[in-house]
Short mmCIF file of N, CA, C and O and ligand atoms in Angstrom, two decimals:
data_model
loop_
_atom_site.label_atom_id
_atom_site.label_comp_id
_atom_site.label_asym_id
_atom_site.label_seq_id
_atom_site.Cartn_x
_atom_site.Cartn_y
_atom_site.Cartn_z
N UNK A 278 9.41 -74.09 -28.47
CA UNK A 278 9.69 -74.84 -29.69
C UNK A 278 8.67 -74.47 -30.76
O UNK A 278 7.48 -74.39 -30.50
N UNK A 279 9.15 -74.24 -31.96
CA UNK A 279 8.29 -73.84 -33.05
C UNK A 279 8.20 -74.97 -34.08
O UNK A 279 9.17 -75.29 -34.74
N UNK A 280 7.02 -75.58 -34.17
CA UNK A 280 6.83 -76.68 -35.11
C UNK A 280 6.05 -76.16 -36.31
O UNK A 280 4.95 -75.64 -36.15
N UNK A 281 6.63 -76.26 -37.49
CA UNK A 281 5.99 -75.79 -38.71
C UNK A 281 5.15 -76.93 -39.30
O UNK A 281 5.65 -77.78 -40.02
N UNK A 282 3.85 -76.94 -38.95
CA UNK A 282 2.98 -78.03 -39.40
C UNK A 282 2.82 -78.04 -40.91
O UNK A 282 2.72 -79.09 -41.53
N UNK A 283 2.80 -76.85 -41.52
CA UNK A 283 2.65 -76.78 -42.97
C UNK A 283 3.83 -77.45 -43.67
O UNK A 283 3.66 -78.16 -44.66
N UNK A 284 5.04 -77.24 -43.11
CA UNK A 284 6.22 -77.87 -43.72
C UNK A 284 6.18 -79.37 -43.54
O UNK A 284 6.56 -80.12 -44.45
N UNK A 285 5.69 -79.84 -42.39
CA UNK A 285 5.58 -81.28 -42.17
C UNK A 285 4.58 -81.87 -43.16
O UNK A 285 4.86 -82.89 -43.81
N UNK A 286 3.41 -81.21 -43.30
CA UNK A 286 2.41 -81.68 -44.28
C UNK A 286 3.00 -81.69 -45.69
O UNK A 286 2.76 -82.61 -46.47
N UNK A 287 3.74 -80.64 -46.02
CA UNK A 287 4.33 -80.54 -47.36
C UNK A 287 5.30 -81.70 -47.59
O UNK A 287 5.29 -82.33 -48.65
N UNK A 288 6.14 -81.98 -46.59
CA UNK A 288 7.11 -83.07 -46.76
C UNK A 288 6.41 -84.41 -46.90
O UNK A 288 6.83 -85.24 -47.71
N UNK A 289 5.34 -84.62 -46.14
CA UNK A 289 4.58 -85.87 -46.28
C UNK A 289 3.98 -85.95 -47.67
O UNK A 289 4.07 -86.97 -48.36
N UNK A 290 3.38 -84.81 -48.12
CA UNK A 290 2.72 -84.79 -49.43
C UNK A 290 3.71 -85.05 -50.55
O UNK A 290 3.42 -85.75 -51.50
N UNK A 291 4.91 -84.51 -50.43
CA UNK A 291 5.89 -84.62 -51.51
C UNK A 291 6.69 -85.92 -51.45
O UNK A 291 7.07 -86.45 -52.48
N UNK A 292 6.96 -86.41 -50.23
CA UNK A 292 7.95 -87.49 -50.12
C UNK A 292 7.41 -88.82 -49.63
O UNK A 292 8.12 -89.83 -49.73
N UNK A 293 6.19 -88.87 -49.09
CA UNK A 293 5.71 -90.14 -48.50
C UNK A 293 5.57 -91.24 -49.54
O UNK A 293 6.08 -92.34 -49.35
N UNK A 294 4.91 -90.95 -50.67
CA UNK A 294 4.71 -91.99 -51.68
C UNK A 294 6.02 -92.45 -52.32
O UNK A 294 6.25 -93.66 -52.43
N UNK A 295 6.91 -91.52 -52.76
CA UNK A 295 8.17 -92.00 -53.33
C UNK A 295 8.98 -92.85 -52.36
O UNK A 295 9.52 -93.89 -52.74
N UNK A 296 9.03 -92.44 -51.08
CA UNK A 296 9.81 -93.21 -50.11
C UNK A 296 9.15 -94.58 -49.87
O UNK A 296 9.85 -95.58 -49.73
N UNK A 297 7.80 -94.62 -49.89
CA UNK A 297 7.13 -95.93 -49.76
C UNK A 297 7.49 -96.83 -50.93
O UNK A 297 7.74 -98.03 -50.73
N UNK A 298 7.49 -96.27 -52.15
CA UNK A 298 7.85 -97.08 -53.33
C UNK A 298 9.26 -97.63 -53.20
O UNK A 298 9.50 -98.81 -53.47
N UNK A 299 10.19 -96.77 -52.77
CA UNK A 299 11.58 -97.21 -52.62
C UNK A 299 11.67 -98.32 -51.57
O UNK A 299 12.33 -99.34 -51.78
N UNK A 300 10.96 -98.14 -50.45
CA UNK A 300 11.00 -99.13 -49.38
C UNK A 300 10.44 -100.47 -49.85
O UNK A 300 11.06 -101.52 -49.64
N UNK A 301 9.27 -100.43 -50.51
CA UNK A 301 8.66 -101.67 -51.01
C UNK A 301 9.60 -102.34 -52.02
O UNK A 301 9.81 -103.56 -51.99
N UNK A 302 10.20 -101.52 -52.91
CA UNK A 302 11.12 -102.06 -53.91
C UNK A 302 12.33 -102.71 -53.27
O UNK A 302 12.73 -103.81 -53.66
N UNK A 303 12.92 -102.04 -52.26
CA UNK A 303 14.11 -102.59 -51.61
C UNK A 303 13.78 -103.88 -50.85
O UNK A 303 14.56 -104.84 -50.91
N UNK A 304 12.62 -103.90 -50.16
CA UNK A 304 12.23 -105.11 -49.44
C UNK A 304 12.01 -106.25 -50.43
O UNK A 304 12.46 -107.39 -50.22
N UNK A 305 11.34 -105.94 -51.56
CA UNK A 305 11.13 -106.95 -52.60
C UNK A 305 12.44 -107.48 -53.15
O UNK A 305 12.60 -108.68 -53.38
N UNK A 306 13.41 -106.56 -53.36
CA UNK A 306 14.72 -106.99 -53.86
C UNK A 306 15.41 -107.91 -52.86
O UNK A 306 16.01 -108.91 -53.23
N UNK A 307 15.32 -107.55 -51.56
CA UNK A 307 15.95 -108.38 -50.53
C UNK A 307 15.33 -109.77 -50.48
O UNK A 307 16.03 -110.77 -50.34
N UNK A 308 13.98 -109.82 -50.64
CA UNK A 308 13.29 -111.12 -50.57
C UNK A 308 13.65 -111.97 -51.78
O UNK A 308 13.86 -113.18 -51.66
N UNK A 309 13.73 -111.33 -52.96
CA UNK A 309 13.87 -112.10 -54.21
C UNK A 309 15.32 -112.36 -54.60
O UNK A 309 15.57 -113.15 -55.51
N UNK A 310 16.28 -111.73 -53.94
CA UNK A 310 17.67 -111.87 -54.39
C UNK A 310 18.28 -113.18 -53.90
O UNK A 310 17.89 -113.73 -52.87
N UNK A 311 19.23 -113.67 -54.65
CA UNK A 311 20.06 -114.77 -54.21
C UNK A 311 19.44 -116.16 -54.29
O UNK A 311 19.93 -117.08 -53.66
N UNK A 312 18.35 -116.31 -55.05
CA UNK A 312 17.79 -117.64 -55.22
C UNK A 312 18.29 -118.24 -56.54
O UNK A 312 18.05 -117.68 -57.59
N UNK A 313 19.02 -119.34 -56.45
CA UNK A 313 19.46 -120.01 -57.67
C UNK A 313 19.48 -121.51 -57.40
O UNK A 313 20.49 -122.09 -57.08
N UNK A 314 18.31 -122.12 -57.48
CA UNK A 314 18.16 -123.54 -57.20
C UNK A 314 17.63 -124.22 -58.46
O UNK A 314 16.51 -124.02 -58.86
N UNK A 315 18.48 -125.01 -59.12
CA UNK A 315 18.08 -125.67 -60.36
C UNK A 315 17.90 -127.17 -60.17
O UNK A 315 17.87 -127.92 -61.15
N UNK A 316 17.77 -127.65 -58.91
CA UNK A 316 17.77 -129.09 -58.67
C UNK A 316 16.50 -129.77 -59.18
O UNK A 316 16.58 -130.86 -59.73
N UNK A 317 15.35 -129.14 -59.00
CA UNK A 317 14.11 -129.74 -59.51
C UNK A 317 13.46 -128.76 -60.49
O UNK A 317 13.77 -127.56 -60.45
N UNK A 318 12.56 -129.24 -61.36
CA UNK A 318 11.88 -128.31 -62.29
C UNK A 318 11.11 -127.22 -61.56
O UNK A 318 11.09 -126.06 -61.98
N UNK A 319 10.48 -127.58 -60.43
CA UNK A 319 9.72 -126.59 -59.67
C UNK A 319 10.66 -125.52 -59.10
O UNK A 319 10.37 -124.33 -59.18
N UNK A 320 11.79 -125.95 -58.57
CA UNK A 320 12.75 -124.99 -58.01
C UNK A 320 13.31 -124.10 -59.11
O UNK A 320 13.51 -122.90 -58.92
N UNK A 321 13.54 -124.67 -60.29
CA UNK A 321 14.05 -123.87 -61.41
C UNK A 321 13.02 -122.84 -61.84
O UNK A 321 13.35 -121.68 -62.13
N UNK A 322 11.72 -123.25 -61.84
CA UNK A 322 10.66 -122.30 -62.20
C UNK A 322 10.57 -121.19 -61.16
O UNK A 322 10.43 -120.02 -61.50
N UNK A 323 10.66 -121.55 -59.88
CA UNK A 323 10.61 -120.54 -58.81
C UNK A 323 11.78 -119.57 -58.92
O UNK A 323 11.65 -118.38 -58.66
N UNK A 324 12.94 -120.08 -59.32
CA UNK A 324 14.10 -119.22 -59.51
C UNK A 324 13.81 -118.18 -60.59
O UNK A 324 14.09 -116.99 -60.41
N UNK A 325 13.19 -118.62 -61.70
CA UNK A 325 12.85 -117.69 -62.78
C UNK A 325 11.85 -116.64 -62.29
O UNK A 325 12.02 -115.44 -62.54
N UNK A 326 10.81 -117.12 -61.57
CA UNK A 326 9.79 -116.18 -61.06
C UNK A 326 10.43 -115.15 -60.14
O UNK A 326 10.16 -113.94 -60.22
N UNK A 327 11.32 -115.62 -59.25
CA UNK A 327 11.95 -114.71 -58.30
C UNK A 327 12.89 -113.72 -59.00
O UNK A 327 13.02 -112.58 -58.58
N UNK A 328 13.53 -114.19 -60.09
CA UNK A 328 14.39 -113.27 -60.84
C UNK A 328 13.56 -112.16 -61.50
O UNK A 328 13.94 -110.99 -61.47
N UNK A 329 12.41 -112.54 -62.07
CA UNK A 329 11.52 -111.53 -62.67
C UNK A 329 11.02 -110.57 -61.59
O UNK A 329 11.01 -109.34 -61.77
N UNK A 330 10.63 -111.14 -60.43
CA UNK A 330 10.14 -110.31 -59.33
C UNK A 330 11.23 -109.37 -58.83
O UNK A 330 10.97 -108.22 -58.46
N UNK A 331 12.48 -109.85 -58.83
CA UNK A 331 13.59 -109.00 -58.41
C UNK A 331 13.71 -107.78 -59.32
O UNK A 331 13.84 -106.65 -58.85
N UNK A 332 13.62 -108.01 -60.63
CA UNK A 332 13.74 -106.88 -61.57
C UNK A 332 12.54 -105.94 -61.48
O UNK A 332 12.69 -104.73 -61.63
N UNK A 333 11.36 -106.51 -61.20
CA UNK A 333 10.18 -105.67 -61.00
C UNK A 333 10.37 -104.78 -59.76
O UNK A 333 10.07 -103.58 -59.78
N UNK A 334 10.89 -105.38 -58.68
CA UNK A 334 11.12 -104.61 -57.46
C UNK A 334 12.19 -103.55 -57.67
O UNK A 334 12.08 -102.42 -57.17
N UNK A 335 13.22 -103.90 -58.45
CA UNK A 335 14.28 -102.93 -58.77
C UNK A 335 13.70 -101.76 -59.56
O UNK A 335 14.02 -100.59 -59.29
N UNK A 336 12.81 -102.06 -60.53
CA UNK A 336 12.17 -101.01 -61.32
C UNK A 336 11.34 -100.10 -60.42
O UNK A 336 11.37 -98.87 -60.54
N UNK A 337 10.58 -100.73 -59.48
CA UNK A 337 9.76 -99.96 -58.54
C UNK A 337 10.63 -99.01 -57.72
O UNK A 337 10.31 -97.82 -57.56
N UNK A 338 11.75 -99.52 -57.21
CA UNK A 338 12.65 -98.69 -56.41
C UNK A 338 13.23 -97.57 -57.25
O UNK A 338 13.39 -96.43 -56.78
N UNK A 339 13.55 -97.85 -58.52
CA UNK A 339 14.12 -96.84 -59.40
C UNK A 339 13.11 -95.74 -59.70
O UNK A 339 13.43 -94.55 -59.71
N UNK A 340 11.83 -96.15 -59.93
CA UNK A 340 10.78 -95.16 -60.16
C UNK A 340 10.62 -94.28 -58.93
O UNK A 340 10.52 -93.05 -59.02
N UNK A 341 10.61 -94.90 -57.74
CA UNK A 341 10.51 -94.15 -56.50
C UNK A 341 11.65 -93.17 -56.33
O UNK A 341 11.46 -92.02 -55.92
N UNK A 342 12.86 -93.61 -56.67
CA UNK A 342 14.04 -92.74 -56.53
C UNK A 342 13.95 -91.55 -57.49
O UNK A 342 14.28 -90.41 -57.11
N UNK A 343 13.50 -91.80 -58.73
CA UNK A 343 13.37 -90.70 -59.69
C UNK A 343 12.31 -89.71 -59.23
O UNK A 343 12.50 -88.48 -59.33
N UNK A 344 11.20 -90.24 -58.71
CA UNK A 344 10.11 -89.40 -58.23
C UNK A 344 10.59 -88.56 -57.05
O UNK A 344 10.30 -87.36 -56.96
N UNK A 345 11.34 -89.19 -56.14
CA UNK A 345 11.89 -88.48 -54.98
C UNK A 345 12.82 -87.36 -55.44
O UNK A 345 12.74 -86.23 -54.93
N UNK A 346 13.67 -87.66 -56.42
CA UNK A 346 14.60 -86.65 -56.93
C UNK A 346 13.83 -85.49 -57.56
O UNK A 346 14.15 -84.31 -57.34
N UNK A 347 12.79 -85.81 -58.35
CA UNK A 347 11.99 -84.78 -59.00
C UNK A 347 11.32 -83.89 -57.96
O UNK A 347 11.34 -82.66 -58.06
N UNK A 348 10.71 -84.49 -56.91
CA UNK A 348 10.02 -83.70 -55.91
C UNK A 348 11.00 -82.86 -55.08
O UNK A 348 10.68 -81.75 -54.68
N UNK A 349 12.19 -83.41 -54.81
CA UNK A 349 13.21 -82.65 -54.11
C UNK A 349 13.62 -81.43 -54.94
O UNK A 349 13.77 -80.33 -54.42
N UNK A 350 13.77 -81.66 -56.25
CA UNK A 350 14.14 -80.58 -57.17
C UNK A 350 13.05 -79.51 -57.21
O UNK A 350 13.34 -78.30 -57.15
N UNK A 351 11.76 -79.95 -57.27
CA UNK A 351 10.63 -79.01 -57.24
C UNK A 351 10.66 -78.17 -55.97
O UNK A 351 10.52 -76.94 -56.02
N UNK A 352 10.84 -78.85 -54.82
CA UNK A 352 10.85 -78.15 -53.54
C UNK A 352 11.99 -77.15 -53.48
O UNK A 352 11.83 -76.01 -53.03
N UNK A 353 13.16 -77.57 -53.96
CA UNK A 353 14.33 -76.68 -53.94
C UNK A 353 14.09 -75.44 -54.81
O UNK A 353 14.38 -74.32 -54.41
N UNK A 354 13.52 -75.65 -56.01
CA UNK A 354 13.23 -74.52 -56.90
C UNK A 354 12.20 -73.59 -56.28
O UNK A 354 12.32 -72.37 -56.36
N UNK A 355 11.17 -74.18 -55.64
CA UNK A 355 10.12 -73.36 -55.03
C UNK A 355 10.69 -72.56 -53.87
O UNK A 355 10.40 -71.38 -53.71
N UNK A 356 11.55 -73.22 -53.04
CA UNK A 356 12.11 -72.54 -51.88
C UNK A 356 13.08 -71.44 -52.29
O UNK A 356 13.22 -70.44 -51.59
N UNK A 357 13.77 -71.60 -53.43
CA UNK A 357 14.70 -70.57 -53.85
C UNK A 357 14.03 -69.53 -54.74
O UNK A 357 14.69 -68.64 -55.27
N UNK A 358 12.70 -69.63 -54.92
CA UNK A 358 11.96 -68.60 -55.62
C UNK A 358 11.98 -68.71 -57.13
O UNK A 358 11.52 -67.80 -57.82
N UNK A 359 12.52 -69.81 -57.67
CA UNK A 359 12.58 -69.95 -59.13
C UNK A 359 11.30 -70.52 -59.71
O UNK A 359 11.02 -70.36 -60.89
N UNK A 360 10.55 -71.25 -58.89
CA UNK A 360 9.36 -71.92 -59.38
C UNK A 360 8.14 -71.10 -59.01
O UNK A 360 7.87 -70.87 -57.84
N UNK A 361 7.41 -70.63 -60.03
CA UNK A 361 6.18 -69.90 -59.77
C UNK A 361 5.04 -70.68 -60.39
O UNK A 361 4.87 -70.71 -61.60
N UNK A 362 4.27 -71.34 -59.55
CA UNK A 362 3.12 -72.10 -60.01
C UNK A 362 1.88 -71.24 -59.95
O UNK A 362 1.95 -70.02 -59.83
N UNK A 363 0.72 -71.88 -59.97
CA UNK A 363 -0.51 -71.10 -60.04
C UNK A 363 -1.22 -70.97 -58.69
O UNK A 363 -2.36 -70.53 -58.64
N UNK A 364 -0.56 -71.33 -57.60
CA UNK A 364 -1.16 -71.13 -56.29
C UNK A 364 -1.15 -69.64 -55.95
O UNK A 364 -0.11 -68.99 -56.02
N UNK A 365 -2.33 -69.10 -55.61
CA UNK A 365 -2.40 -67.67 -55.31
C UNK A 365 -1.82 -67.35 -53.93
O UNK A 365 -1.47 -66.21 -53.66
N UNK A 366 -1.71 -68.36 -53.06
CA UNK A 366 -1.19 -68.13 -51.72
C UNK A 366 0.34 -68.10 -51.70
O UNK A 366 0.94 -67.20 -51.11
N UNK A 367 0.95 -69.11 -52.34
CA UNK A 367 2.41 -69.23 -52.19
C UNK A 367 3.15 -69.38 -53.51
O UNK A 367 4.36 -69.40 -53.53
N UNK A 368 2.44 -69.51 -54.64
CA UNK A 368 3.14 -69.70 -55.91
C UNK A 368 3.60 -71.13 -56.12
O UNK A 368 4.51 -71.37 -56.90
N UNK A 369 3.00 -72.07 -55.41
CA UNK A 369 3.39 -73.47 -55.54
C UNK A 369 2.73 -74.15 -56.71
O UNK A 369 1.84 -73.59 -57.36
N UNK A 370 3.16 -75.38 -56.97
CA UNK A 370 2.59 -76.17 -58.06
C UNK A 370 1.29 -76.79 -57.59
O UNK A 370 1.21 -77.36 -56.51
N UNK A 371 0.25 -76.68 -58.42
CA UNK A 371 -1.06 -77.20 -58.05
C UNK A 371 -1.23 -78.61 -58.57
O UNK A 371 -0.72 -78.98 -59.62
N UNK A 372 -1.98 -79.41 -57.82
CA UNK A 372 -2.29 -80.78 -58.17
C UNK A 372 -3.77 -80.85 -58.51
O UNK A 372 -4.60 -80.38 -57.74
N UNK A 373 -4.12 -81.39 -59.68
CA UNK A 373 -5.52 -81.43 -60.10
C UNK A 373 -6.21 -82.64 -59.49
O UNK A 373 -5.70 -83.75 -59.56
N UNK A 374 -7.38 -82.41 -58.92
CA UNK A 374 -8.12 -83.51 -58.27
C UNK A 374 -9.59 -83.43 -58.60
O UNK A 374 -10.10 -82.37 -58.97
N UNK A 375 -10.25 -84.57 -58.46
CA UNK A 375 -11.71 -84.62 -58.59
C UNK A 375 -12.30 -84.78 -57.20
O UNK A 375 -12.08 -85.78 -56.54
N UNK A 376 -13.07 -83.78 -56.78
CA UNK A 376 -13.69 -83.84 -55.46
C UNK A 376 -15.10 -84.37 -55.55
O UNK A 376 -15.59 -84.74 -56.61
N UNK A 377 -15.77 -84.40 -54.42
CA UNK A 377 -17.13 -84.90 -54.39
C UNK A 377 -18.08 -83.95 -55.13
O UNK A 377 -19.01 -84.37 -55.79
N UNK A 378 -17.82 -82.64 -55.02
CA UNK A 378 -18.73 -81.66 -55.60
C UNK A 378 -18.26 -81.17 -56.96
O UNK A 378 -19.07 -80.91 -57.84
N UNK A 379 -16.95 -81.03 -57.14
CA UNK A 379 -16.45 -80.53 -58.43
C UNK A 379 -14.95 -80.80 -58.50
O UNK A 379 -14.35 -81.32 -57.58
N UNK A 380 -14.38 -80.41 -59.64
CA UNK A 380 -12.94 -80.50 -59.78
C UNK A 380 -12.30 -79.39 -58.95
O UNK A 380 -12.84 -78.30 -58.86
N UNK A 381 -11.14 -79.67 -58.37
CA UNK A 381 -10.44 -78.64 -57.62
C UNK A 381 -8.94 -78.86 -57.74
O UNK A 381 -8.48 -79.90 -58.22
N UNK A 382 -8.20 -77.85 -57.34
CA UNK A 382 -6.75 -77.94 -57.36
C UNK A 382 -6.24 -77.78 -55.93
O UNK A 382 -6.78 -76.98 -55.17
N UNK A 383 -5.22 -78.56 -55.60
CA UNK A 383 -4.62 -78.47 -54.28
C UNK A 383 -3.14 -78.16 -54.45
O UNK A 383 -2.46 -78.77 -55.26
N UNK A 384 -2.68 -77.18 -53.68
CA UNK A 384 -1.27 -76.77 -53.78
C UNK A 384 -0.38 -77.83 -53.15
O UNK A 384 -0.65 -78.30 -52.05
N UNK A 385 0.70 -78.21 -53.85
CA UNK A 385 1.64 -79.19 -53.30
C UNK A 385 2.49 -78.60 -52.19
O UNK A 385 3.06 -79.33 -51.40
N UNK A 386 2.60 -77.28 -52.16
CA UNK A 386 3.53 -76.65 -51.22
C UNK A 386 2.84 -76.20 -49.94
O UNK A 386 3.34 -76.45 -48.85
N UNK A 387 1.68 -75.51 -50.05
CA UNK A 387 1.05 -75.01 -48.83
C UNK A 387 -0.26 -75.72 -48.52
O UNK A 387 -0.80 -75.54 -47.43
N UNK A 388 -0.79 -76.50 -49.45
CA UNK A 388 -1.98 -77.28 -49.16
C UNK A 388 -3.29 -76.55 -49.37
O UNK A 388 -4.35 -77.11 -49.11
N UNK A 389 -3.25 -75.28 -49.82
CA UNK A 389 -4.50 -74.56 -50.03
C UNK A 389 -5.22 -75.11 -51.26
O UNK A 389 -4.59 -75.65 -52.17
N UNK A 390 -6.54 -74.99 -51.26
CA UNK A 390 -7.32 -75.54 -52.38
C UNK A 390 -8.07 -74.42 -53.09
O UNK A 390 -8.40 -73.39 -52.50
N UNK A 391 -8.31 -74.63 -54.38
CA UNK A 391 -9.12 -73.71 -55.19
C UNK A 391 -10.03 -74.53 -56.07
O UNK A 391 -9.66 -75.60 -56.55
N UNK A 392 -11.22 -73.98 -56.32
CA UNK A 392 -12.16 -74.66 -57.21
C UNK A 392 -11.63 -74.61 -58.63
O UNK A 392 -11.06 -73.61 -59.07
N UNK A 393 -11.83 -75.70 -59.38
CA UNK A 393 -11.37 -75.77 -60.76
C UNK A 393 -9.92 -76.20 -60.85
O UNK A 393 -9.23 -76.29 -59.85
N UNK A 394 -9.49 -76.50 -62.07
CA UNK A 394 -8.09 -76.90 -62.30
C UNK A 394 -7.30 -75.70 -62.75
O UNK A 394 -7.64 -75.06 -63.75
N UNK A 395 -6.23 -75.39 -62.04
CA UNK A 395 -5.39 -74.23 -62.37
C UNK A 395 -3.98 -74.66 -62.69
O UNK A 395 -3.49 -75.60 -62.19
ZN1 LIG Y 241 0.37 -72.82 -52.20
#
């Protein structure tokens, strides 16, 4: 069996955060949906709060979905050879970071690092 660890790392790097956002958003939507209790002033206020929270969770899920789509599109372009970034190893898109010693860039596709922002 051949396990491509670099591809697994790449998928985690590209998709873990967007999928987490979508999951948190969907769970928030499930928790906040369907509350409509106007019997007491407190219940009416809670209904308003939950409605606002529902829309916030929906926005979070939408942002996650757009981010996921963008990263999928980036990966597809890189895999089909259309995307040429500044990574000297694979031509992937570099991510700018601040390290302990200096600024560096990390490739989103292969994970290699270079000193400075490229
Ligand atoms: Zn690379």
